[in-house]
XYZ file of C-alpha atoms in Angstrom:
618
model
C -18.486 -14.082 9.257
C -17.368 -11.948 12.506
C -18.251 -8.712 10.480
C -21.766 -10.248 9.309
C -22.826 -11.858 12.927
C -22.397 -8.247 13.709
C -24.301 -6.532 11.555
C -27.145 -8.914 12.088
C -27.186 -8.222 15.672
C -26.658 -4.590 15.238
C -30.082 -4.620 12.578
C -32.128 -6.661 15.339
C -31.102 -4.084 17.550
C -32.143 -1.164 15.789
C -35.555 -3.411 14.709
C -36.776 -4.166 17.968
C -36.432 -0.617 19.121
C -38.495 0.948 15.933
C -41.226 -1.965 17.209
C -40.903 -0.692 20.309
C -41.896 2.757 19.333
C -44.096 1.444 16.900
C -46.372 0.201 19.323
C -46.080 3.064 21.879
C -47.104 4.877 18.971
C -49.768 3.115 17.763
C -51.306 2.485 21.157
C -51.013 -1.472 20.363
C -49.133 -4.250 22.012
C -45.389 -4.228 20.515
C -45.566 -7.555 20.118
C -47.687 -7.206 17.384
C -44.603 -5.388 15.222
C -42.389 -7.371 16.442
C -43.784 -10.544 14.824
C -44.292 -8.538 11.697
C -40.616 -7.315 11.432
C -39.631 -10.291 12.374
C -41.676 -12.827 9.891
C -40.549 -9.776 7.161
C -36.761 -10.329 7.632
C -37.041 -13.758 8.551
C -39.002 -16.119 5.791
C -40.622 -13.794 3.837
C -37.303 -11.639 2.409
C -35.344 -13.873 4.004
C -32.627 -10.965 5.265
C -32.144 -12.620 8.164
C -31.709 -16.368 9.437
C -30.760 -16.988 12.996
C -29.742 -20.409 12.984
C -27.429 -19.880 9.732
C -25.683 -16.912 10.752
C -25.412 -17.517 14.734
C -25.001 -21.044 14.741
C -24.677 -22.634 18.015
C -24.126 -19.573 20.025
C -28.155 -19.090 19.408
C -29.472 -21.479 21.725
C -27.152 -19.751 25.092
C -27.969 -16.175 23.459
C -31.806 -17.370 23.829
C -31.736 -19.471 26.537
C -29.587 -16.536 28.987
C -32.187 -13.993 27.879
C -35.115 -16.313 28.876
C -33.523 -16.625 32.082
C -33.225 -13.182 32.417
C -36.863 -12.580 31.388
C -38.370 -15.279 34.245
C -36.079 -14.162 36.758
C -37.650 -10.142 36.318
C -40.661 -11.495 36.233
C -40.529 -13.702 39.380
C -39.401 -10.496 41.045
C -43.022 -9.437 40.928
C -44.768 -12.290 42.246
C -45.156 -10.515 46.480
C -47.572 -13.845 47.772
C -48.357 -11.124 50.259
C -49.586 -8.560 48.389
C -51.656 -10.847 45.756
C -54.735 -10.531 48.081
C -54.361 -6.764 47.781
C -55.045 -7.183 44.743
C -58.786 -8.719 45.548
C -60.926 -12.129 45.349
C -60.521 -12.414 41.645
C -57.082 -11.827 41.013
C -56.169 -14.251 43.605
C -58.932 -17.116 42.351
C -57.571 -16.054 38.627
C -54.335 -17.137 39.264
C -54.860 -20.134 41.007
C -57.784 -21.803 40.165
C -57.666 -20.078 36.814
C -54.465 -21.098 36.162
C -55.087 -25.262 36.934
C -58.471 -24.616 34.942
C -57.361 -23.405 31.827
C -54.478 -25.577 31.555
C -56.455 -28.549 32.254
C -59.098 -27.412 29.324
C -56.083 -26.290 26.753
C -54.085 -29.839 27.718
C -56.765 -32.186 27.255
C -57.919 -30.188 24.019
C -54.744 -30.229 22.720
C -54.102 -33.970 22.736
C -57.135 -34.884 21.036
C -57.571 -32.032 18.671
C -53.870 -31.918 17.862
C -52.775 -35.567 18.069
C -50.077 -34.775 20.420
C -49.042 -37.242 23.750
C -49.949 -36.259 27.127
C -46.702 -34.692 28.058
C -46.457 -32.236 25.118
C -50.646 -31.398 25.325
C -50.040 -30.471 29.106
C -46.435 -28.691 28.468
C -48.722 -26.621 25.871
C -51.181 -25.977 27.826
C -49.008 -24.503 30.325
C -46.930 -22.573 28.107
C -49.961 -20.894 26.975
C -51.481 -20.013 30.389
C -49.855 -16.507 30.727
C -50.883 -13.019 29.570
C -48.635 -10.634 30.528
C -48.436 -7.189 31.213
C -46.737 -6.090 27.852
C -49.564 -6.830 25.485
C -52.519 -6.353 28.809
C -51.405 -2.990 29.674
C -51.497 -1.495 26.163
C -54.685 -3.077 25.540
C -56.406 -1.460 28.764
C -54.767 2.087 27.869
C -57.149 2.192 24.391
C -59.736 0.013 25.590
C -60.200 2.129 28.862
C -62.926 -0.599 30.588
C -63.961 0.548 34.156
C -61.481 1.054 37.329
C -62.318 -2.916 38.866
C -61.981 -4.501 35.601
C -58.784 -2.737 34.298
C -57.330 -3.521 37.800
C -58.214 -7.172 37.701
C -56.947 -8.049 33.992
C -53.203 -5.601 34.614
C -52.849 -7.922 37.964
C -53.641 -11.216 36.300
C -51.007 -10.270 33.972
C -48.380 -8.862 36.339
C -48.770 -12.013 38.712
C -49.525 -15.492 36.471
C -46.261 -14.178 34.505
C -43.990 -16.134 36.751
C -46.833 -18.546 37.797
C -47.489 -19.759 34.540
C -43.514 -19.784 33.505
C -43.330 -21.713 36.852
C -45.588 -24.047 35.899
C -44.162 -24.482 32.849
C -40.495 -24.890 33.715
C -42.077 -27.945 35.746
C -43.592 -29.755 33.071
C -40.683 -29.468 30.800
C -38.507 -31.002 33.674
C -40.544 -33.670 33.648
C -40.600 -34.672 29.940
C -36.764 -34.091 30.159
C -36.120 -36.557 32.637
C -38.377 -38.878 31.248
C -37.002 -38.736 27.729
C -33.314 -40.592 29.434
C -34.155 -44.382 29.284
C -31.284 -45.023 32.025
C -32.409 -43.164 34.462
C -35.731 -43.392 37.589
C -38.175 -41.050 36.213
C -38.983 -40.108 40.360
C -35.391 -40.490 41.602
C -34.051 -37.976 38.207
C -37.005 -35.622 38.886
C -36.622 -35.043 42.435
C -32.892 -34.799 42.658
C -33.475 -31.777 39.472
C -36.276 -29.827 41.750
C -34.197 -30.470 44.699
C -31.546 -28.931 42.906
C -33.960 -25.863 41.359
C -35.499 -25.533 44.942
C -32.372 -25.725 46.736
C -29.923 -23.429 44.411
C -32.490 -21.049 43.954
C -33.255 -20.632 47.103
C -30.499 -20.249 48.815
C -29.192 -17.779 45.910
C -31.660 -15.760 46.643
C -31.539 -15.691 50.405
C -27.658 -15.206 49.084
C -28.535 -12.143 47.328
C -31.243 -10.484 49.739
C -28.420 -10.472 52.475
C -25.720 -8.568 50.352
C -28.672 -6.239 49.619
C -29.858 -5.626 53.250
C -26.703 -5.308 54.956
C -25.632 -2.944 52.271
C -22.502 -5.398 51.175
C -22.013 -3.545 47.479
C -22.449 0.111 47.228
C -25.441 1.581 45.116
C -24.449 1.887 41.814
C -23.238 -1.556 41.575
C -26.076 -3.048 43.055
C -28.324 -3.925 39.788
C -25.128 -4.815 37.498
C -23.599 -7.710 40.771
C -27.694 -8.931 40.981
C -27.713 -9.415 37.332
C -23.863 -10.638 37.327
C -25.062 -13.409 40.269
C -28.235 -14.717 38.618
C -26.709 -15.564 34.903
C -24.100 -16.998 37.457
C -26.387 -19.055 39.421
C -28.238 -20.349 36.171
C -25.350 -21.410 34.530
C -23.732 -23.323 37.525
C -27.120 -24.641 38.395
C -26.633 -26.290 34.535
C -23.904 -27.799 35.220
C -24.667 -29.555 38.677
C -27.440 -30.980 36.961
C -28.799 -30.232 33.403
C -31.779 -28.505 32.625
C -32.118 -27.335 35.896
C -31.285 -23.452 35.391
C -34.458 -21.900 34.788
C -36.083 -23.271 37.767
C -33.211 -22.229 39.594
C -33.878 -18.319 38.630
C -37.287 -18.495 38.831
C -37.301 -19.517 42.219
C -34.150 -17.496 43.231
C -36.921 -14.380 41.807
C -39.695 -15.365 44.095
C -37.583 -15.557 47.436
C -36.220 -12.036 46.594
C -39.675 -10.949 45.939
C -40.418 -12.200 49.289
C -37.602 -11.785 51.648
C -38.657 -9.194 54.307
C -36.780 -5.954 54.531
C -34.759 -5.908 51.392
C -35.543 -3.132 48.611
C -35.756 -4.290 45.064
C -37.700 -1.419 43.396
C -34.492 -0.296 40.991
C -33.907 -4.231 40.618
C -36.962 -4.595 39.042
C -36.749 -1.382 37.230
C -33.076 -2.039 36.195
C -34.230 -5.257 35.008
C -37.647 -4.423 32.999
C -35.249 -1.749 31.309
C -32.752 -4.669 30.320
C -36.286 -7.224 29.781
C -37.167 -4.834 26.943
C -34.058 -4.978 25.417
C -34.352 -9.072 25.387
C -37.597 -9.289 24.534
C -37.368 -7.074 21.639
C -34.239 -8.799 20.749
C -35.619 -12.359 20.862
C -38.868 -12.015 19.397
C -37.481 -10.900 15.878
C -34.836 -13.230 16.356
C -37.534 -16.029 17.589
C -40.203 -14.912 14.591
C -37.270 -14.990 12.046
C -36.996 -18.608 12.985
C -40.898 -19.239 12.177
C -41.555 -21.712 9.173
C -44.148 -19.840 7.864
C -45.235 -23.448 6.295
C -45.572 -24.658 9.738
C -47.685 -22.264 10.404
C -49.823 -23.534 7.251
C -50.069 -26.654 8.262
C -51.587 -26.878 11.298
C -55.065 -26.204 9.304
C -58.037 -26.038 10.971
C -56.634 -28.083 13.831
C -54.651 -25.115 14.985
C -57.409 -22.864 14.375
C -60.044 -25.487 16.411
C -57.284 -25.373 19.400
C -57.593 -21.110 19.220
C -61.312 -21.065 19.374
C -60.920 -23.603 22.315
C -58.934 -21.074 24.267
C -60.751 -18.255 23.521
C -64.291 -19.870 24.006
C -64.030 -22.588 25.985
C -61.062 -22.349 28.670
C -61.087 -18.514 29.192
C -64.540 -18.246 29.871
C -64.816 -21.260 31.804
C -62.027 -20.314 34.229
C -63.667 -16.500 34.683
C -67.223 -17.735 35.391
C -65.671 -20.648 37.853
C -63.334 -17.666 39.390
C -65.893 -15.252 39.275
C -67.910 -17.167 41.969
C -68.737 -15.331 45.505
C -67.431 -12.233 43.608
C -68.703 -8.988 43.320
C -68.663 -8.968 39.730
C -71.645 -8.885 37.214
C -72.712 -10.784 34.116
C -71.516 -8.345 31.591
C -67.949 -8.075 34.044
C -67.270 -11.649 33.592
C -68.287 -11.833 29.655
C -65.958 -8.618 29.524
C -63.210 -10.259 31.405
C -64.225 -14.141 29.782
C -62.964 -12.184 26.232
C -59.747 -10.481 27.015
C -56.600 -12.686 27.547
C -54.253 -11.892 24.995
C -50.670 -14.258 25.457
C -47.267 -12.654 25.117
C -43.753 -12.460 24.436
C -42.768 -15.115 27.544
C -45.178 -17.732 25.855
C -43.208 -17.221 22.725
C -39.662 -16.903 24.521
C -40.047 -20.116 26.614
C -41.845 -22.235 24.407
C -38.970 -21.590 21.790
C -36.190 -22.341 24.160
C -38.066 -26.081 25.292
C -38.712 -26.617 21.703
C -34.960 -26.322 20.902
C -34.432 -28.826 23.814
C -37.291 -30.814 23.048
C -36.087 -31.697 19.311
C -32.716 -32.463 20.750
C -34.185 -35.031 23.011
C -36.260 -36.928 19.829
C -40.077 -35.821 21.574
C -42.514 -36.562 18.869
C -43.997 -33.007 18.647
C -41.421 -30.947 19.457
C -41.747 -28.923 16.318
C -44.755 -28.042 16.062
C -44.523 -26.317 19.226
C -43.640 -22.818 18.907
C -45.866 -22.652 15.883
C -48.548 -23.436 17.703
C -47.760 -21.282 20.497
C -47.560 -17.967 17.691
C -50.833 -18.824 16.306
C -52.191 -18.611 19.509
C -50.570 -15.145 20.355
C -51.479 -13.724 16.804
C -55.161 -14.858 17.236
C -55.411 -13.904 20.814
C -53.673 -10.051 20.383
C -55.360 -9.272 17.348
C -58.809 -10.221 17.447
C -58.826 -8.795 20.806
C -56.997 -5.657 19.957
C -59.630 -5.341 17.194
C -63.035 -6.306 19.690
C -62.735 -5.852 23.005
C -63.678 -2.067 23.066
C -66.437 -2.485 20.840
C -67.018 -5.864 23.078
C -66.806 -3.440 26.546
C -69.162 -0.810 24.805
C -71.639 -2.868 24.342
C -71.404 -4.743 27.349
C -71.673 -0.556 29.161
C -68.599 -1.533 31.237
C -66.716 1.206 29.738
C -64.874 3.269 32.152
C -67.006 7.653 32.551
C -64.832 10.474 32.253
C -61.412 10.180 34.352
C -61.370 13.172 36.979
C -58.715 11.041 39.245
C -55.370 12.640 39.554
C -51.872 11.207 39.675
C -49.362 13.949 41.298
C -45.824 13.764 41.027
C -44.099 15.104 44.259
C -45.417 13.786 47.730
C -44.535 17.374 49.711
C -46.854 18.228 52.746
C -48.430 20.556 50.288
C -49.709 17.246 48.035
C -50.140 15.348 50.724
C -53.089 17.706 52.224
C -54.418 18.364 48.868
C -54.493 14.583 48.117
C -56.570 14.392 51.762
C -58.964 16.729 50.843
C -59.666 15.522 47.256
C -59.823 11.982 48.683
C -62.652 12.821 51.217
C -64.160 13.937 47.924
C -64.302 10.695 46.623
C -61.375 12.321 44.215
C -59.083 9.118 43.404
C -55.695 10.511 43.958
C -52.018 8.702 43.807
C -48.573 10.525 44.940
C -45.222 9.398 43.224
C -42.373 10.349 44.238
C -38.863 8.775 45.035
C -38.220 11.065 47.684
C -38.969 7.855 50.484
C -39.719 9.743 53.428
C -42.253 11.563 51.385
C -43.839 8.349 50.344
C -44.100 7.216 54.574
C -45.870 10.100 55.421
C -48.142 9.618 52.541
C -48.916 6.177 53.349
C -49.336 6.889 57.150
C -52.457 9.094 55.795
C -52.988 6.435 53.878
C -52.774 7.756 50.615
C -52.272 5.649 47.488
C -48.531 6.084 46.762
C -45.860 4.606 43.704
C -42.511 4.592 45.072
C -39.548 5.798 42.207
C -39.798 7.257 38.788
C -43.325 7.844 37.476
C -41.821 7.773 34.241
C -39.861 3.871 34.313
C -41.524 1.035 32.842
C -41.982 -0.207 35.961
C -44.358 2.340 37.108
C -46.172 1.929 33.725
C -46.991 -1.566 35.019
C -47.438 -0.873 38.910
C -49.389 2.254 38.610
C -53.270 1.376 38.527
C -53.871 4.539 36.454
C -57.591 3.696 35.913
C -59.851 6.424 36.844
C -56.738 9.120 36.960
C -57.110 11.154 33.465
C -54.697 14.410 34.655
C -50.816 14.461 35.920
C -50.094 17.157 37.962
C -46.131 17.546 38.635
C -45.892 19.143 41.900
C -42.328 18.056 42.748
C -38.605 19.941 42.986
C -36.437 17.427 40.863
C -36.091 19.364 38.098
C -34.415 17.329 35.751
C -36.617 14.768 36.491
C -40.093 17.093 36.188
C -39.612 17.446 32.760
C -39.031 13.679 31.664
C -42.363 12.988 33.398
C -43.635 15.484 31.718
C -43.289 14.108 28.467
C -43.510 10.903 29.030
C -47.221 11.194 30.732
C -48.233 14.085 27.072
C -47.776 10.794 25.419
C -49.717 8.585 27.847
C -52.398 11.098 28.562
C -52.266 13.584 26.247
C -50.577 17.539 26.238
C -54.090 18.973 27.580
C -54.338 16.466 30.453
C -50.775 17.664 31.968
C -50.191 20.399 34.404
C -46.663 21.797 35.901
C -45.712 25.031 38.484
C -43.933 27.611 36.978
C -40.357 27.421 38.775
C -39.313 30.433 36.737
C -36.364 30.023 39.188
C -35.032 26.694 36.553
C -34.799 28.841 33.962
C -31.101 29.372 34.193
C -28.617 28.660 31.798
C -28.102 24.755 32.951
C -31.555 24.181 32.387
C -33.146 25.729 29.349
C -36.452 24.151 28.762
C -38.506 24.379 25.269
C -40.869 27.342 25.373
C -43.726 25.228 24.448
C -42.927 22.882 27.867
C -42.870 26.615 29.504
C -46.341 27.695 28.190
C -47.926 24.843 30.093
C -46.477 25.741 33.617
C -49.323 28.300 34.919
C -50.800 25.550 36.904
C -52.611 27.565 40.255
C -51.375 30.552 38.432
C -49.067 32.123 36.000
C -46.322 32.590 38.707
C -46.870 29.686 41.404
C -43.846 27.900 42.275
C -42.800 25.147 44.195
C -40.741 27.306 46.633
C -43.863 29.075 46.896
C -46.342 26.440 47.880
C -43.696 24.887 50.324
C -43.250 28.183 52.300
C -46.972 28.572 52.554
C -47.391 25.298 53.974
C -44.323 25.753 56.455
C -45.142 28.468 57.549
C -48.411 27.007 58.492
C -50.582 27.320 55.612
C -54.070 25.061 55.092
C -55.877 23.233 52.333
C -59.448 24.318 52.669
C -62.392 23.581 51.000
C -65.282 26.102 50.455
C -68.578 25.740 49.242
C -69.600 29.245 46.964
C -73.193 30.125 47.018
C -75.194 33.297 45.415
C -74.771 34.517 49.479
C -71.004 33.712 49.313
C -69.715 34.105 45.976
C -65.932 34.169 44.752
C -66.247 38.202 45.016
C -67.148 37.322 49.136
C -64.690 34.876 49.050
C -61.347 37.170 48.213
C -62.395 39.824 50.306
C -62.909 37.295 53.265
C -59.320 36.035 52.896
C -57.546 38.836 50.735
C -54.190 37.872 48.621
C -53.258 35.356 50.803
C -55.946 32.948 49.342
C -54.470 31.138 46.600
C -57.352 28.790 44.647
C -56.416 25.325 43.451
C -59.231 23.490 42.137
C -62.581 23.708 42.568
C -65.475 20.773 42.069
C -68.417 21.192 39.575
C -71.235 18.217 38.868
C -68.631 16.002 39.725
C -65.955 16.922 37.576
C -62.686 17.868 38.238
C -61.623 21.849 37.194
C -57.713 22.846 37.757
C -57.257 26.746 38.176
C -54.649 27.740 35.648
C -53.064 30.623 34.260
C -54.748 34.142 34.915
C -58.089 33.347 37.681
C -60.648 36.398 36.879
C -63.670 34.707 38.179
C -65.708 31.267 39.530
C -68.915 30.451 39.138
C -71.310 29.960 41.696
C -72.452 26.155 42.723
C -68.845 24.607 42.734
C -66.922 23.796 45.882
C -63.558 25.521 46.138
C -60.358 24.204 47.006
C -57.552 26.556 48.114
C -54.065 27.268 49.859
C -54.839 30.085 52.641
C -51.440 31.160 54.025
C -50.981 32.277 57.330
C -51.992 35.781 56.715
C -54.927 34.888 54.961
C -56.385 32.917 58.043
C -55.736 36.105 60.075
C -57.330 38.552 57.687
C -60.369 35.698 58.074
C -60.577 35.455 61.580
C -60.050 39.732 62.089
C -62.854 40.280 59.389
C -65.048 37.711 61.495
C -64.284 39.676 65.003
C -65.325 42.910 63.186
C -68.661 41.506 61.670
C -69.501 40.051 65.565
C -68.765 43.706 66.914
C -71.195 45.191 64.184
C -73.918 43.079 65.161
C -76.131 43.866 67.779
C -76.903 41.991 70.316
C -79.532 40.181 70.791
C -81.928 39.777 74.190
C -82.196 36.149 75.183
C -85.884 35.217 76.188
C -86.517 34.706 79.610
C -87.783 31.096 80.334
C -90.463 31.321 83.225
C -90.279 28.476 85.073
């Protein structure tokens, strides 16, 4: 039994990562091959059954990685930087929110026969998108920079709102399900004990991370250690109250002043994947596909109701004072797929539910798939014909994301920004990233290439990656990772022949892409130029003052970087033999250069002769 337990959780292992890749390679939410691998080995070939082989051990295996899943996703929601985010967001997730589970609640007691308390712990269950089936989504369906924006922070931020929401609900049917016990006096002394744990577990937490109490490398691992901690004592003061306890204990990280959680979160999405691949087979393995049968064209009434009725609805009502359009809001009125935390949390208070005897408890997490297969793949399958017709498709990206906040990016990011050029450093280098923002430059903070940065950098508008950094380890793992994102022609790196040692032997196809500003522009050699008190300088070339006038103006001190043509974007690469006329130039004059410039300006005043001034008579 030992020897099969683990070969079943070996193969869900190896399953949820081949998903996982799947989807990255497909360009399509992974949740979508998740619930196919996991219906395939579950009840259709039947190769794997949770519930036979894991027993009891299931329901802590799934309900520790749902805590782990709401506490990483609490650890987004910043109440302080949700306005950033603009009008809609904010109104999306607020009024939204109440909206659409009011309209999916009501529906789903009289379309689906169920009592108030399971229609409205539906309804909020089903209230979250998410950013792992939003993000993919935008990536192929590429609407324009406001919209894309709006629908990755809806998902980032009603994550924990929705699983908030949630976890409140359930507490309530819980504690009214015990007949010898106050329904007011059991609820408030389990939110008192949710508010109060998590709270002061976090505040807990957020002091051994200021003050610096555990050294670096054990500071993700004791977080981690502490929360399953916290949510398993906060059980057994008083039942059922464990996932409020983390989600709360998430949000006052989030929002404790002067305590750094950037690898938290990125330690923890890194772990999230792992439990959310994990749990989804394991979770769609458990599906009945019969169940799924049976809800007939009730089920399918309830889908058409969210789609139709309550998404739209909560848009146009959020949409109000707005700056957006008719054919924004119909765009944004169609796309709100759900995700993997519907299907993780609904499973786990189904399991509870059935325990407890609620009349509708297992019909749940059927319902709750149907609405994540309907929502993901009719969407997947529309919404760019949907924003093409609509013309709310996103032009050609000329914005560029730059890896390595220097001086030297930081001046070139200036310049292209006063050309209306969006522009965004990265680099985890943190003094780098002050400087930037002090001229304020958009800025991501850590490893371009983490799954966190997938989900925190607003990439819309930005089609090119320029890696202009000196990790290089690192330079080559962002590298790759943005080929995939953006394509091989759409990513440009220095030539630091000086790597090329032994230690780090790089593929010769990585090396034929490294001519960016030239075919032997390094690093070492842009930072010198700028310490030595090089300039970023923009020049317009004309018929008069062509690229010919241009080099002999400034000599070989003049290094061009990109130049600006009917509003496009051009990179200078590899061997530079000429420019065309019309553009705007951008380039790196060294020190030299701006002598040779101002001595061939003295020598073209002496030429000149002078000319008599006209004598005014008074």
């Amino acid at each position: 039994m030992v020897e099969q337990i683990t070969a079943m959780l070996g193969l869900v292992g190896v399953l949820s990562i081949l998903c996982q890749w799947l989807g990255w390679k497909l360009r399509t939410p992974a949740i979508l091959p998740l619930l196919l691998c996991g219906l395939l080995v579950g009840p259709v070939f039947g190769v794997l059954n949770p519930d036979a082989i894991f027993g009891d051990p299931l329901f802590p295996i799934i309900s520790l990685g749902v805590a782990v899943i709401l506490f990483e996703g609490a650890l987004t929601l910043n109440f302080s930087e949700i306005k950033d985010h603009g009008r809609m967001v904010t109104h999306l997730v607020s009024i939204g929110t109440l909206i659409t589970w009011a309209i999916i609640g009501v529906a789903t007691h009289f379309i689906m026969g169920f009592g108030w308390e399971m229609a409205m712990l539906f309804g909020a269950l089903v209230v979250v998108t998410g950013p792992t089936v939003i993000v993919p989504m935008l990536r192929s369906i590429k609407p324009k920079s406001q919209l894309s924006s709006i629908l990755r922070w809806e998902g980032i931020v009603i994550d924990p709102i929705g699983a908030l929401l949630a976890v409140l609900v359930f507490e309530y049917i819980a504690v009214a399900a015990e007949p010898t016990s106050h329904i007011l006096h059991s609820l408030a002394y389990m939110l008192g004990i949710g508010l109060g744990v998590g709270a002061l577990a976090g505040y807990g937490i957020g002091q051994i991370i200021r003050r610096g109490l555990v050294p670096h490398y054990l500071k993700n691992t004791a977080v981690l250690t502490i929360m399953l901690g916290v949510f398993v004592g906060s059980n057994l003061i008083q039942e059922e109250s464990g996932l409020l306890t983390v989600t709360v204990m998430g949000i006052w990280l989030a929002n404790m002043r002067g305590v750094d959680i950037d690898d938290i979160i990125e330690f923890k999405e890194t772990l999230t994947v792992l439990f959310i691949s994990g749990l989804f087979i394991l979770l769609a393995a458990r599906l009945d596909s019969q169940a799924l049968l049976q809800l007939g064209w009730q089920g399918v009434a309830l889908l058409l109701v969210v789609m139709l009725i309550a998404r739209p609805i909560s848009v146009w009502c959020c949409g109000v004072g707005t700056s957006l359009t008719r054919a924004d809001k119909w765009f944004l009125s169609w796309v709100a797929p759900r995700g993997i935390v519907a299907a993780a949390v609904s499973s786990l208070f189904a399991i509870k539910l059935e325990k407890l005897g609620i009349p509708g408890a297992e019909q749940i997490v059927p319902l709750v798939f149907l609405i994540i297969i309907g929502t993901v793949v009719s969407q997947s399958l529309t919404a760019g014909a949907w924003a093409r017709f609509l013309g709310v498709k996103a032009g050609s990206a000329q914005g560029l994301l730059i890896f390595g906040a220097s001086k030297f990016s930081r001046e070139l990011a200036k310049v292209l920004l006063s050309k209306n050029i969006p522009v965004i450093l990265a680099d985890n280098n943190w003094d780098n990233i002050r400087l930037s923002r002090m001229d304020n430059i958009p800025v991501y903070f850590g490893n371009p290439a983490s799954e966190h940065a997938d989900n925190a950098i607003d990439m819309t508008g930005v089609g090119r990656l320029l890696v202009l950094s000196p990790y290089r380890q690192l330079n080559p793992l962002v590298t790759f990772h943005y080929q995939d994102f953006l394509g091989k022609t759409k990513v440009f790196g220095l030539n630091n022949s000086e790597a090329n040692s032994a230690r780090h032997q790089l593929s010769e196809s990585y090396l034929k892409r490294l001519c960016l500003f030239g075919e032997n522009v390094s690093y070492a050699r842009l930072a010198s130029t700028m310490a030595k008190g090089g300039v970023i300088k923009s020049t317009n070339l004309t018929e008069s003052f062509n690229f010919e006038h241009f080099k002999q103006r400034y000599g070989e001190g003049a290094l061009p970087l990109i130049y600006l043509q009917d509003g496009r974007v051009n990179l200078v690469t590899g061997t530079l033999e000429s420019l065309p006329n019309g553009i705007e130039l951008i380039s790196l004059l060294s020190v030299e250069a701006l002598a040779e410039a101002q001595a061939s300006d003295e020598l073209k005043a002496q030429k000149e002769p002078d000319v008599e001034q006209p004598v005014l008579n008074g």
